[in-house]
Amino acid sequence: MSSLTAPEDTTTPPKRPDARPPRRPRRHLFPYLIIAPAVLLELLIHIIPMATGFWMSFVELTKFFIRRWLEAPFVGLENYSIAIDLNTPVGQELLNSFLVTVGFTALVVGLSWGLGMAAAVALQRPFRGRGVFRTLFLIPYALPLYASVITWNFMLQRDTGVINHVLVDQLGILEDAPFWLIGDNAFVSVVVVAIWRMWPFAFLMFMAGLQSIPGELYEASAIDGAGPTRQWRSITLPMLAPVNQTMLLVMFLWVFNDFNTPYVLFGSAQPPAGDLISFHIYNASFLSWDFGVGSAMSVLLLLFLLAVSLVYLYFTQWKKEKRNA
Amino acid sequence: MRETTGEKIFRTIVLIGLTLFVALPLYVMITTSMKPLGDVQAGFSWLPSTITFQPFIEMWSTVPLARYFMNSLIVTLAATLLSVTVATLAAYAVSRWRFHGRGPFMTTVLSTQMFPGVLFLLPLYLIFVNIDTMFGVPLVGTRIGLTITYLTFSLPFAIWMLVGYFDGIPRELDQAGKVDGAGNLTILLRIILPAARPGIVAVAIYAFMTAWGEVLFASVLTTEDTRTLAVGLQQYSTQTNVYWNQVLAASLAVSIPVVAGFLMMQKNFVAGLTAGAVK
């Protein structure tokens, strides 16, 4: 963000002989006027719901109180203790869901990063057909989520899907056709589908980042005898650091919060191995109509994401400042 | 600088692998949508026994696809228009003026962008229920309610990106407008908007894509009459059958306009998206 002062905020306006008298009040009102709709909407869609959600996590909000939820009794931290009590199914399932989500996020973010980087580097030099690959690789990102995930659901069907057809019938890698959408395989399925959707975003960001690296850097280093691997480590990676920093955080938050992929892939009966946390909270709230415990889980999720983001920002910014010093 | 053999091999492997990965679902979607149902149920085959366009005709009557399509279109366009308009005004204020609350406003916008949708879903649902019972304004199950919730994703992103874009437009342009006697709104409309067009287009595409593909809020906040495509497509499965050819025909049909639009605007989108991140 620039720190320049606004044109008409300067203390002494340029003096012109025929200058009109300064219109002080209107000048200060205008920014407030045009930002008002955004502030009102932010209040309505973010601030009030968040405050409400926080409050909801401290009251007993079962189905008896949904219609008159303002009268729901205050129960303090009880919803939180229910959510994290490992001696009950609720607590165990939440822990399981959290661990599944951590593994899911690590794999999806890591592999999307790798694939996106590989594709961007492979498409860095001009060659015939480069535009075709570029366009093809962006299609998964542009496809509406449900269209692509429904297609994957069909592909992963046990008896009629292409995956088992290839693995069992054509290549003979597997003996019995496995189920991909129930049991432990569900984890593999949801990871692959999420990567399919996510990696083009990394590709897109890296492609744009690579354009900003001057070609002379590569030429000069080639004269000094640096090979492609060395160039990648010493030029490409450091030059992409700013893109990387933002992108990793954004991808982490998107993937960790992913509700849509498991919802469309598994339907409402998600297997424990694919029980991602957003989906879990949704089910905990709407299937058992216990919004209080659901809200407590949401607040815990938010605190976790906030903590990770702050630690991440602290270290990346700290490193940046150290470099500049 | 010449390309080494190693680089060529790397490039070939990467491109072949990723092309297979990306193209497989696209191939399955397209070919299955042209198969008779019997073909699909007999087990997977790479080619249809006969090519038929029947699924593209039947898909309209198996589920009320036209109604879902209209619902999606109305909600998506409304959300896009609203977020672009509101965000443009707000971003202009933030970019061109120092005023009280500017910092807190941007911090709020930035942080809420990252929060899980499910966090907002439960409270919004209850608030909507409450507004309904207290004031008689129905929001649950209406298009207006859904449109408002879609702003939770698109508005923060739009504001954040447009501020970055407007900051990149030289203030000398504004000043030239001022000298010519133009008011603030005129400067916004005549100078800022045209100069920031790629950013505004990118924001609009983003808002459109997120609303068009959204599932969570649509599954909770719609009824049979207001259901969107995202939720409606799941109804092609009956208790005995899943009409896979029709499901994929419908998926293909609703994807083509979005993908085509995105690919046409791709350059704008990339430029806009990275303007904020690369800085």
Coordinates of C-alpha atoms in Angstrom, one line a residue:
Chain A
M1 CA 0.0 0.0 0.0
S2 CA 1.4 3.4 -0.9
S3 CA 1.9 5.9 1.8
L4 CA 1.4 8.9 -0.5
T5 CA -1.1 11.4 0.8
A6 CA -4.3 11.8 -1.1
P7 CA -4.5 14.6 -3.6
E8 CA -7.0 16.8 -1.8
D9 CA -5.7 15.9 1.6
T10 CA -2.7 18.1 1.2
T11 CA -2.6 20.9 3.8
T12 CA -2.2 23.7 1.3
P13 CA -4.1 23.2 -2.0
P14 CA -2.3 24.6 -5.1
K15 CA -3.1 28.3 -5.3
R16 CA -4.8 29.4 -8.4
P17 CA -6.0 32.9 -9.0
D18 CA -9.5 31.8 -9.8
A19 CA -9.6 29.1 -7.2
R20 CA -13.0 28.4 -5.7
P21 CA -13.2 28.4 -1.9
P22 CA -12.2 25.1 -0.4
R23 CA -15.1 22.7 0.2
R24 CA -13.9 21.3 3.5
P25 CA -16.9 19.4 4.9
R26 CA -17.8 17.5 1.7
R27 CA -14.2 16.6 1.1
H28 CA -14.0 14.7 4.4
L29 CA -17.4 13.2 4.1
F30 CA -16.9 11.6 0.7
P31 CA -14.7 8.7 1.6
Y32 CA -17.0 7.7 4.5
L33 CA -20.0 7.9 2.1
I34 CA -18.6 5.6 -0.5
I35 CA -17.2 3.1 2.0
A36 CA -20.5 2.9 4.0
P37 CA -22.1 0.2 1.9
A38 CA -19.0 -2.0 2.3
V39 CA -18.9 -1.4 6.1
L40 CA -22.6 -2.2 6.4
L41 CA -22.3 -5.4 4.4
E42 CA -19.1 -6.4 6.4
L43 CA -21.1 -5.9 9.6
L44 CA -24.0 -8.0 8.3
I45 CA -22.1 -10.8 6.7
H46 CA -18.9 -11.0 8.8
I47 CA -18.9 -9.1 12.1
I48 CA -22.4 -9.8 13.4
P49 CA -22.3 -13.5 12.4
M50 CA -19.0 -13.9 14.0
A51 CA -20.1 -12.3 17.3
T52 CA -23.2 -14.4 17.1
G53 CA -21.2 -17.6 16.5
F54 CA -19.0 -16.8 19.4
W55 CA -22.0 -16.3 21.6
M56 CA -23.7 -19.5 20.3
S57 CA -20.7 -21.5 21.4
F58 CA -21.6 -20.7 25.1
V59 CA -25.3 -21.5 25.0
E60 CA -27.3 -24.7 24.7
L61 CA -28.5 -24.5 21.2
T62 CA -30.2 -27.8 20.5
K63 CA -33.2 -28.3 18.3
F64 CA -35.6 -27.1 21.1
F65 CA -34.1 -23.7 20.9
I66 CA -33.5 -23.1 17.2
R67 CA -36.7 -21.2 16.6
R68 CA -36.3 -19.0 19.7
W69 CA -32.5 -19.1 20.0
L70 CA -32.2 -15.9 21.8
E71 CA -33.7 -17.6 24.9
A72 CA -31.2 -20.5 24.8
P73 CA -29.7 -21.1 28.3
F74 CA -26.1 -20.1 28.9
V75 CA -23.9 -23.1 29.6
G76 CA -20.4 -21.6 29.8
L77 CA -17.7 -23.8 28.4
E78 CA -19.8 -26.9 28.4
N79 CA -20.0 -27.1 24.6
Y80 CA -16.3 -26.9 24.4
S81 CA -15.8 -29.6 26.9
I82 CA -18.2 -31.8 25.0
A83 CA -16.4 -31.1 21.7
I84 CA -13.0 -32.1 23.0
D85 CA -13.9 -34.8 25.5
L86 CA -11.9 -37.8 24.1
N87 CA -13.8 -40.2 26.3
T88 CA -16.9 -39.7 24.1
P89 CA -17.6 -40.4 20.4
V90 CA -18.0 -36.7 19.8
G91 CA -14.5 -35.9 21.0
Q92 CA -12.9 -38.9 19.3
E93 CA -14.5 -38.1 16.0
L94 CA -13.5 -34.5 16.2
L95 CA -9.9 -35.5 16.9
N96 CA -10.0 -38.0 14.0
S97 CA -11.4 -35.4 11.7
F98 CA -8.7 -32.9 12.7
L99 CA -5.9 -35.4 12.1
V100 CA -7.4 -36.4 8.7
T101 CA -7.6 -32.7 7.8
V102 CA -4.0 -32.1 8.8
G103 CA -2.8 -35.0 6.6
F104 CA -5.1 -34.0 3.8
T105 CA -3.8 -30.4 3.9
A106 CA -0.2 -31.3 4.0
L107 CA -0.5 -33.6 1.0
V108 CA -2.7 -31.4 -1.1
V109 CA -0.8 -28.2 -0.5
G110 CA 2.6 -29.9 -0.8
L111 CA 1.8 -31.9 -4.0
S112 CA -0.1 -29.0 -5.6
W113 CA 2.9 -26.8 -4.9
G114 CA 5.2 -29.3 -6.6
L115 CA 3.0 -29.9 -9.6
G116 CA 2.4 -26.2 -10.1
M117 CA 6.1 -25.4 -9.9
A118 CA 7.0 -28.3 -12.2
A119 CA 4.5 -27.2 -14.8
A120 CA 5.4 -23.5 -14.6
V121 CA 9.2 -24.3 -15.0
A122 CA 8.4 -26.7 -17.9
L123 CA 6.4 -23.9 -19.6
Q124 CA 8.9 -21.2 -18.9
R125 CA 10.7 -21.3 -22.3
P126 CA 8.7 -20.6 -25.4
F127 CA 8.0 -23.7 -27.6
R128 CA 5.4 -24.8 -30.1
G129 CA 2.2 -25.7 -28.3
R130 CA 3.0 -23.9 -25.1
G131 CA -0.3 -22.0 -25.2
V132 CA -2.3 -25.3 -25.6
F133 CA -0.8 -26.7 -22.4
R134 CA -1.3 -23.5 -20.5
T135 CA -4.9 -23.4 -21.4
L136 CA -5.5 -27.1 -20.7
F137 CA -3.8 -26.8 -17.2
L138 CA -6.1 -24.0 -16.2
I139 CA -9.3 -25.8 -17.0
P140 CA -9.6 -27.7 -13.7
Y141 CA -9.4 -24.3 -11.9
A142 CA -12.1 -22.9 -14.1
L143 CA -14.5 -25.8 -13.9
P144 CA -17.3 -25.4 -11.4
L145 CA -16.4 -27.5 -8.4
Y146 CA -19.4 -29.8 -8.4
A147 CA -19.0 -30.6 -12.1
S148 CA -15.5 -31.9 -11.7
V149 CA -16.0 -33.6 -8.3
I150 CA -19.1 -35.4 -9.6
T151 CA -17.1 -36.6 -12.6
W152 CA -14.4 -37.9 -10.2
N153 CA -17.2 -39.6 -8.2
F154 CA -18.2 -41.4 -11.3
M155 CA -14.6 -42.3 -12.1
L156 CA -14.1 -43.8 -8.7
Q157 CA -17.2 -46.0 -8.7
R158 CA -16.3 -49.6 -8.0
D159 CA -17.9 -51.4 -10.9
T160 CA -18.5 -48.8 -13.5
G161 CA -15.6 -46.4 -12.9
V162 CA -12.5 -45.8 -15.1
I163 CA -10.1 -46.0 -12.2
N164 CA -10.8 -49.7 -11.5
H165 CA -11.2 -50.4 -15.2
V166 CA -7.6 -49.3 -15.7
L167 CA -6.0 -50.6 -12.5
V168 CA -7.8 -54.0 -12.5
D169 CA -8.9 -54.9 -16.0
Q170 CA -6.3 -53.2 -18.1
L171 CA -3.1 -53.1 -16.1
G172 CA -3.8 -55.9 -13.6
I173 CA -2.1 -54.0 -10.8
L174 CA -4.9 -54.8 -8.4
E175 CA -6.7 -58.2 -8.1
D176 CA -10.1 -57.3 -6.6
A177 CA -11.7 -54.1 -7.6
P178 CA -11.5 -51.9 -4.4
F179 CA -14.0 -49.5 -3.2
W180 CA -12.6 -46.0 -3.5
L181 CA -15.3 -43.9 -1.8
I182 CA -15.8 -45.9 1.4
G183 CA -13.2 -47.3 3.9
D184 CA -9.6 -46.1 4.1
N185 CA -9.3 -45.6 0.3
A186 CA -11.6 -42.6 0.7
F187 CA -8.6 -40.6 2.0
V188 CA -6.6 -41.3 -1.2
S189 CA -9.6 -40.4 -3.3
V190 CA -10.3 -37.0 -1.7
V191 CA -6.6 -36.1 -1.7
V192 CA -6.3 -36.8 -5.5
V193 CA -9.5 -35.0 -6.3
A194 CA -8.5 -31.9 -4.3
I195 CA -5.0 -31.9 -5.9
W196 CA -6.6 -32.1 -9.3
R197 CA -8.6 -28.9 -8.5
M198 CA -5.9 -27.1 -6.5
W199 CA -2.6 -27.5 -8.4
P200 CA -3.6 -25.2 -11.4
F201 CA -3.8 -22.3 -8.9
A202 CA -0.2 -22.9 -7.9
F203 CA 0.7 -23.1 -11.6
L204 CA -1.1 -19.9 -12.3
M205 CA 0.7 -18.0 -9.5
F206 CA 4.1 -19.4 -10.4
M207 CA 3.7 -18.6 -14.1
A208 CA 3.0 -15.0 -13.3
G209 CA 5.9 -14.9 -10.8
L210 CA 8.3 -16.3 -13.4
Q211 CA 7.4 -13.6 -15.8
S212 CA 8.9 -11.0 -13.4
I213 CA 12.3 -12.7 -13.3
P214 CA 14.7 -11.0 -15.8
G215 CA 16.1 -13.4 -18.3
E216 CA 19.6 -11.9 -17.9
L217 CA 19.9 -13.5 -14.6
Y218 CA 19.8 -17.0 -16.2
E219 CA 22.1 -16.0 -19.0
A220 CA 24.7 -14.6 -16.6
S221 CA 24.6 -17.6 -14.4
A222 CA 24.9 -19.9 -17.4
I223 CA 28.1 -18.1 -18.3
D224 CA 29.3 -18.8 -14.8
G225 CA 28.6 -22.5 -15.4
A226 CA 25.4 -23.0 -13.4
G227 CA 23.2 -25.9 -14.6
P228 CA 19.4 -25.9 -14.6
T229 CA 19.1 -27.4 -11.1
R230 CA 21.5 -24.8 -9.6
Q231 CA 19.7 -22.0 -11.5
W232 CA 16.4 -23.2 -10.1
R233 CA 17.8 -23.2 -6.5
S234 CA 19.7 -20.0 -6.7
I235 CA 17.5 -17.9 -9.0
T236 CA 14.0 -19.2 -9.5
L237 CA 13.2 -20.1 -5.9
P238 CA 14.5 -17.0 -4.2
M239 CA 12.9 -14.8 -6.8
L240 CA 9.6 -16.5 -6.3
A241 CA 9.7 -16.1 -2.5
P242 CA 7.1 -13.3 -2.3
V243 CA 4.7 -15.3 -4.5
N244 CA 5.4 -18.4 -2.5
Q245 CA 4.7 -16.8 0.9
T246 CA 1.3 -15.5 0.0
M247 CA 0.3 -18.5 -2.0
L248 CA 1.2 -21.1 0.7
L249 CA -0.8 -19.4 3.3
V250 CA -3.8 -18.9 1.0
M251 CA -3.7 -22.5 -0.1
F252 CA -3.3 -23.8 3.5
L253 CA -6.4 -21.9 4.5
W254 CA -8.5 -22.9 1.5
V255 CA -7.6 -26.6 1.7
F256 CA -8.0 -26.8 5.5
N257 CA -11.5 -25.3 5.2
D258 CA -12.5 -27.3 2.2
F259 CA -16.1 -28.4 2.6
N260 CA -17.2 -28.7 -1.0
T261 CA -14.9 -31.5 -2.2
P262 CA -15.8 -34.1 0.5
Y263 CA -19.5 -33.0 0.4
V264 CA -19.8 -33.6 -3.4
L265 CA -17.5 -36.6 -3.5
F266 CA -19.0 -38.6 -0.6
G267 CA -22.5 -37.3 -0.2
S268 CA -23.8 -37.0 3.3
A269 CA -22.3 -40.3 4.5
Q270 CA -18.7 -39.4 4.7
P271 CA -16.3 -42.2 5.7
P272 CA -14.1 -41.6 8.7
A273 CA -11.0 -41.6 6.5
G274 CA -12.4 -38.7 4.5
D275 CA -14.1 -36.8 7.3
L276 CA -12.6 -33.3 6.7
I277 CA -13.2 -30.8 9.5
S278 CA -15.6 -28.3 7.8
F279 CA -17.8 -31.1 6.7
H280 CA -17.5 -32.7 10.2
I281 CA -18.7 -29.5 11.8
Y282 CA -21.5 -29.1 9.3
N283 CA -22.7 -32.7 10.1
A284 CA -22.2 -32.2 13.9
S285 CA -24.5 -29.2 13.7
F286 CA -27.2 -30.0 11.2
L287 CA -27.5 -33.8 11.6
S288 CA -27.8 -33.7 15.4
W289 CA -29.2 -30.1 15.5
D290 CA -26.7 -29.1 18.1
F291 CA -25.6 -25.7 17.0
G292 CA -23.9 -24.9 20.3
V293 CA -21.4 -27.7 20.1
G294 CA -21.0 -27.0 16.3
S295 CA -20.2 -23.4 17.1
A296 CA -17.7 -24.4 19.7
M297 CA -16.0 -26.6 17.1
S298 CA -16.0 -23.7 14.6
V299 CA -14.4 -21.3 17.2
L300 CA -11.8 -24.0 17.9
L301 CA -11.1 -24.3 14.2
L302 CA -10.8 -20.6 13.9
L303 CA -8.4 -20.3 16.8
F304 CA -6.2 -23.0 15.3
L305 CA -6.1 -21.4 11.8
L306 CA -5.4 -18.0 13.4
A307 CA -2.6 -19.4 15.5
V308 CA -1.0 -21.1 12.5
S309 CA -1.4 -18.0 10.3
L310 CA 0.1 -15.7 12.9
V311 CA 3.1 -18.0 13.5
Y312 CA 3.6 -18.3 9.8
L313 CA 3.4 -14.5 9.2
Y314 CA 5.7 -13.8 12.1
F315 CA 8.4 -16.1 10.7
T316 CA 8.1 -15.0 7.1
Q317 CA 8.0 -11.3 7.9
W318 CA 10.7 -11.7 10.5
K319 CA 13.0 -13.4 7.9
K320 CA 12.2 -10.6 5.4
E321 CA 13.1 -7.9 7.9
K322 CA 16.3 -9.7 8.8
R323 CA 17.2 -9.9 5.1
N324 CA 16.6 -6.2 4.6
A325 CA 18.6 -5.2 7.7
Chain B
M1 CA 20.6 -19.6 -24.2
R2 CA 20.1 -23.1 -25.5
E3 CA 18.0 -25.8 -23.8
T4 CA 19.9 -28.8 -22.5
T5 CA 18.8 -32.4 -23.1
G6 CA 18.0 -32.8 -19.4
E7 CA 15.7 -29.9 -19.5
K8 CA 13.9 -31.3 -22.6
I9 CA 13.4 -34.7 -20.9
F10 CA 12.1 -33.0 -17.7
R11 CA 9.7 -30.9 -19.8
T12 CA 8.4 -33.9 -21.7
I13 CA 7.8 -36.0 -18.6
V14 CA 6.1 -33.2 -16.7
L15 CA 3.9 -32.3 -19.7
I16 CA 2.8 -35.8 -20.5
G17 CA 2.1 -36.7 -16.9
L18 CA 0.1 -33.6 -16.2
T19 CA -1.8 -33.8 -19.4
L20 CA -3.0 -37.3 -18.7
F21 CA -4.0 -36.3 -15.1
V22 CA -5.9 -33.2 -16.2
A23 CA -7.5 -34.7 -19.4
L24 CA -8.8 -38.0 -17.9
P25 CA -11.8 -36.5 -16.1
L26 CA -12.5 -34.2 -19.0
Y27 CA -12.4 -37.1 -21.4
V28 CA -14.7 -39.2 -19.1
M29 CA -17.1 -36.3 -18.7
I30 CA -17.4 -35.7 -22.4
T31 CA -17.6 -39.3 -23.6
T32 CA -20.0 -40.5 -20.9
S33 CA -22.4 -37.7 -21.6
M34 CA -22.8 -39.2 -25.1
K35 CA -23.4 -42.8 -24.0
P36 CA -26.7 -44.6 -23.6
L37 CA -27.4 -45.5 -20.0
G38 CA -27.0 -49.2 -20.8
D39 CA -23.4 -48.5 -21.8
V40 CA -22.6 -46.8 -18.5
Q41 CA -24.1 -49.5 -16.4
A42 CA -22.3 -52.3 -18.3
G43 CA -18.9 -51.2 -16.9
F44 CA -16.5 -48.6 -18.1
S45 CA -15.6 -48.4 -21.8
W46 CA -13.3 -45.9 -23.4
L47 CA -15.6 -45.4 -26.3
P48 CA -19.4 -45.3 -26.5
S49 CA -21.1 -48.2 -28.3
T50 CA -23.2 -45.6 -30.1
I51 CA -22.9 -41.9 -29.8
T52 CA -26.2 -40.3 -28.6
F53 CA -27.2 -36.9 -27.6
Q54 CA -30.3 -38.2 -25.8
P55 CA -28.7 -37.4 -22.3
F56 CA -28.5 -33.7 -23.2
I57 CA -32.3 -33.8 -24.0
E58 CA -33.4 -36.0 -21.2
M59 CA -31.4 -34.1 -18.5
W60 CA -33.9 -31.2 -18.6
S61 CA -36.9 -33.4 -17.6
T62 CA -35.3 -35.8 -15.2
V63 CA -34.7 -32.9 -12.8
P64 CA -35.9 -29.3 -13.2
L65 CA -32.5 -28.3 -14.5
A66 CA -33.8 -25.2 -16.2
R67 CA -35.1 -23.8 -12.9
Y68 CA -31.9 -24.6 -11.1
F69 CA -29.9 -23.0 -13.9
M70 CA -32.0 -19.8 -13.7
N71 CA -31.6 -19.8 -9.9
S72 CA -27.8 -20.1 -10.2
L73 CA -27.7 -17.4 -12.8
I74 CA -29.8 -14.9 -10.9
V75 CA -28.0 -15.4 -7.6
T76 CA -24.5 -15.5 -9.2
L77 CA -25.1 -12.3 -11.3
A78 CA -26.6 -10.5 -8.3
A79 CA -23.7 -11.5 -6.1
T80 CA -21.1 -10.5 -8.7
L81 CA -22.7 -7.1 -9.5
L82 CA -23.2 -6.3 -5.8
S83 CA -19.7 -7.2 -4.7
V84 CA -18.0 -5.4 -7.7
T85 CA -20.0 -2.2 -7.1
V86 CA -19.6 -2.1 -3.3
A87 CA -15.9 -3.1 -3.5
T88 CA -15.1 -0.5 -6.2
L89 CA -16.5 2.3 -4.0
A90 CA -14.8 1.0 -0.9
A91 CA -11.4 0.4 -2.6
Y92 CA -11.5 3.9 -4.1
A93 CA -12.0 5.4 -0.6
V94 CA -9.2 3.3 0.9
S95 CA -6.8 3.9 -1.9
R96 CA -7.2 7.6 -2.3
W97 CA -8.0 8.9 1.2
R98 CA -6.5 8.7 4.7
F99 CA -9.5 8.6 7.1
H100 CA -10.4 7.3 10.5
G101 CA -11.0 3.6 10.6
R102 CA -9.2 2.9 7.4
G103 CA -6.6 0.6 8.9
P104 CA -9.1 -1.4 11.0
F105 CA -11.4 -1.7 8.0
M106 CA -8.6 -3.2 5.8
T107 CA -7.5 -5.5 8.6
T108 CA -11.1 -6.8 9.0
V109 CA -11.4 -7.3 5.3
L110 CA -8.2 -9.2 5.1
S111 CA -8.8 -11.5 8.0
T112 CA -12.4 -12.4 7.3
Q113 CA -11.4 -13.5 3.8
M114 CA -9.6 -16.4 5.3
F115 CA -12.2 -17.7 7.8
P116 CA -14.0 -21.0 7.2
G117 CA -17.4 -20.8 5.5
V118 CA -18.9 -23.1 8.1
L119 CA -18.1 -20.6 10.8
F120 CA -20.4 -18.1 9.2
L121 CA -23.0 -20.6 8.1
L122 CA -24.5 -21.5 11.5
P123 CA -24.9 -17.9 12.7
L124 CA -26.1 -16.6 9.3
Y125 CA -28.7 -19.4 9.3
L126 CA -29.9 -18.5 12.7
I127 CA -29.9 -14.7 12.0
F128 CA -31.9 -15.4 8.9
V129 CA -34.4 -17.5 10.8
N130 CA -34.7 -14.8 13.4
I131 CA -35.3 -12.0 10.9
D132 CA -38.0 -14.1 9.4
T133 CA -39.8 -14.7 12.7
M134 CA -39.3 -11.2 14.0
F135 CA -39.9 -9.0 10.9
G136 CA -41.5 -11.5 8.5
V137 CA -38.8 -11.0 5.9
P138 CA -38.1 -14.5 4.6
L139 CA -34.3 -15.1 3.9
V140 CA -33.8 -18.8 4.4
G141 CA -34.7 -20.4 1.1
T142 CA -34.8 -17.2 -0.9
R143 CA -32.4 -16.0 -3.6
I144 CA -31.8 -12.7 -1.7
G145 CA -30.6 -14.7 1.4
L146 CA -28.2 -16.7 -0.7
T147 CA -26.9 -13.7 -2.6
I148 CA -26.1 -12.0 0.7
T149 CA -24.2 -15.0 2.0
Y150 CA -22.2 -15.2 -1.3
L151 CA -20.7 -11.8 -0.5
T152 CA -18.9 -13.4 2.4
F153 CA -16.4 -14.9 -0.1
S154 CA -16.3 -12.4 -2.9
L155 CA -16.5 -9.0 -1.2
P156 CA -13.3 -9.2 0.9
F157 CA -11.3 -10.6 -2.0
A158 CA -12.7 -7.9 -4.3
I159 CA -11.9 -5.0 -1.9
W160 CA -8.4 -6.3 -1.2
M161 CA -7.5 -6.8 -4.9
L162 CA -9.0 -3.5 -6.1
V163 CA -7.2 -1.5 -3.4
G164 CA -3.9 -2.9 -4.8
Y165 CA -5.0 -2.1 -8.3
F166 CA -6.1 1.5 -7.6
D167 CA -2.9 2.1 -5.7
G168 CA -1.0 1.3 -8.9
I169 CA -2.8 4.0 -10.8
P170 CA -0.8 7.2 -10.6
R171 CA -2.3 10.0 -8.6
E172 CA -1.2 12.5 -11.3
L173 CA -4.2 11.2 -13.3
D174 CA -6.6 12.1 -10.4
Q175 CA -5.0 15.5 -10.1
A176 CA -5.3 16.2 -13.8
G177 CA -9.0 15.4 -13.4
K178 CA -9.2 17.8 -10.4
V179 CA -7.6 20.6 -12.3
D180 CA -10.3 20.1 -15.0
G181 CA -12.9 20.6 -12.3
A182 CA -14.1 17.0 -12.1
G183 CA -15.8 15.8 -8.9
N184 CA -14.7 12.7 -7.0
L185 CA -17.3 10.4 -8.5
T186 CA -16.5 11.7 -12.0
I187 CA -12.8 10.9 -11.4
L188 CA -13.7 7.4 -10.2
L189 CA -15.9 6.7 -13.2
R190 CA -13.9 8.5 -15.9
I191 CA -10.3 7.9 -14.8
I192 CA -10.0 5.2 -12.2
L193 CA -12.4 2.7 -13.6
P194 CA -11.0 2.6 -17.2
A195 CA -7.5 2.4 -15.9
A196 CA -8.4 -0.4 -13.5
R197 CA -10.5 -2.4 -16.0
P198 CA -8.3 -5.6 -15.9
G199 CA -8.5 -5.7 -12.1
I200 CA -12.3 -5.1 -12.1
V201 CA -12.8 -7.9 -14.7
A202 CA -10.6 -10.2 -12.6
V203 CA -12.6 -9.5 -9.5
A204 CA -15.9 -10.0 -11.4
I205 CA -14.6 -13.4 -12.7
Y206 CA -13.6 -14.4 -9.3
A207 CA -16.9 -13.4 -7.7
F208 CA -18.8 -15.2 -10.5
M209 CA -16.8 -18.4 -10.2
T210 CA -17.0 -18.7 -6.5
A211 CA -20.8 -18.1 -6.5
W212 CA -21.4 -20.4 -9.4
G213 CA -19.5 -23.3 -7.8
E214 CA -20.6 -22.8 -4.2
V215 CA -22.2 -25.8 -2.5
L216 CA -22.2 -25.3 1.3
F217 CA -24.5 -22.3 1.7
A218 CA -26.7 -23.4 -1.2
S219 CA -27.3 -26.8 0.4
V220 CA -28.6 -25.2 3.6
L221 CA -30.2 -22.0 2.5
T222 CA -32.3 -23.1 -0.5
T223 CA -35.6 -24.9 -0.9
E224 CA -36.9 -26.9 -3.9
D225 CA -37.9 -23.6 -5.6
T226 CA -34.6 -21.8 -5.2
R227 CA -32.2 -24.6 -5.4
T228 CA -29.0 -23.9 -7.5
L229 CA -27.2 -26.2 -9.9
A230 CA -24.6 -27.1 -7.3
V231 CA -27.2 -28.8 -5.2
G232 CA -29.7 -29.7 -7.9
L233 CA -27.2 -31.9 -9.9
Q234 CA -27.2 -34.5 -7.0
Q235 CA -30.8 -35.4 -7.8
Y236 CA -30.0 -37.4 -10.9
S237 CA -29.7 -40.4 -8.6
T238 CA -32.9 -42.2 -7.8
Q239 CA -33.1 -45.1 -5.4
T240 CA -32.5 -47.7 -8.2
N241 CA -30.4 -45.8 -10.7
V242 CA -27.9 -43.0 -11.1
Y243 CA -28.3 -41.4 -14.5
W244 CA -24.6 -40.9 -14.9
N245 CA -24.8 -40.0 -18.6
Q246 CA -27.3 -37.2 -17.7
V247 CA -25.4 -36.1 -14.7
L248 CA -22.2 -35.6 -16.7
A249 CA -24.1 -34.1 -19.7
A250 CA -25.6 -31.5 -17.3
S251 CA -22.2 -31.0 -15.6
L252 CA -20.6 -30.4 -19.0
A253 CA -23.4 -28.1 -20.1
V254 CA -23.1 -25.9 -17.0
S255 CA -19.3 -25.9 -17.2
I256 CA -18.8 -24.8 -20.8
P257 CA -19.9 -21.1 -20.4
V258 CA -17.9 -20.7 -17.3
V259 CA -14.7 -22.3 -18.7
A260 CA -15.0 -20.4 -22.0
G261 CA -15.5 -17.1 -20.1
F262 CA -12.6 -17.8 -17.9
L263 CA -10.2 -18.8 -20.7
M264 CA -11.2 -15.7 -22.7
M265 CA -10.5 -13.4 -19.7
Q266 CA -7.5 -15.5 -18.5
K267 CA -4.9 -12.8 -19.1
N268 CA -6.8 -10.3 -17.1
F269 CA -7.4 -12.7 -14.4
V270 CA -3.8 -13.7 -14.0
A271 CA -2.6 -10.1 -14.0
G272 CA -5.3 -9.1 -11.5
L273 CA -4.7 -12.0 -9.2
T274 CA -1.0 -11.6 -9.0
A275 CA -1.0 -7.8 -8.7
G276 CA -1.7 -8.2 -5.0
A277 CA 0.4 -11.3 -4.3
V278 CA 3.6 -10.4 -6.1
K279 CA 4.0 -7.0 -4.5

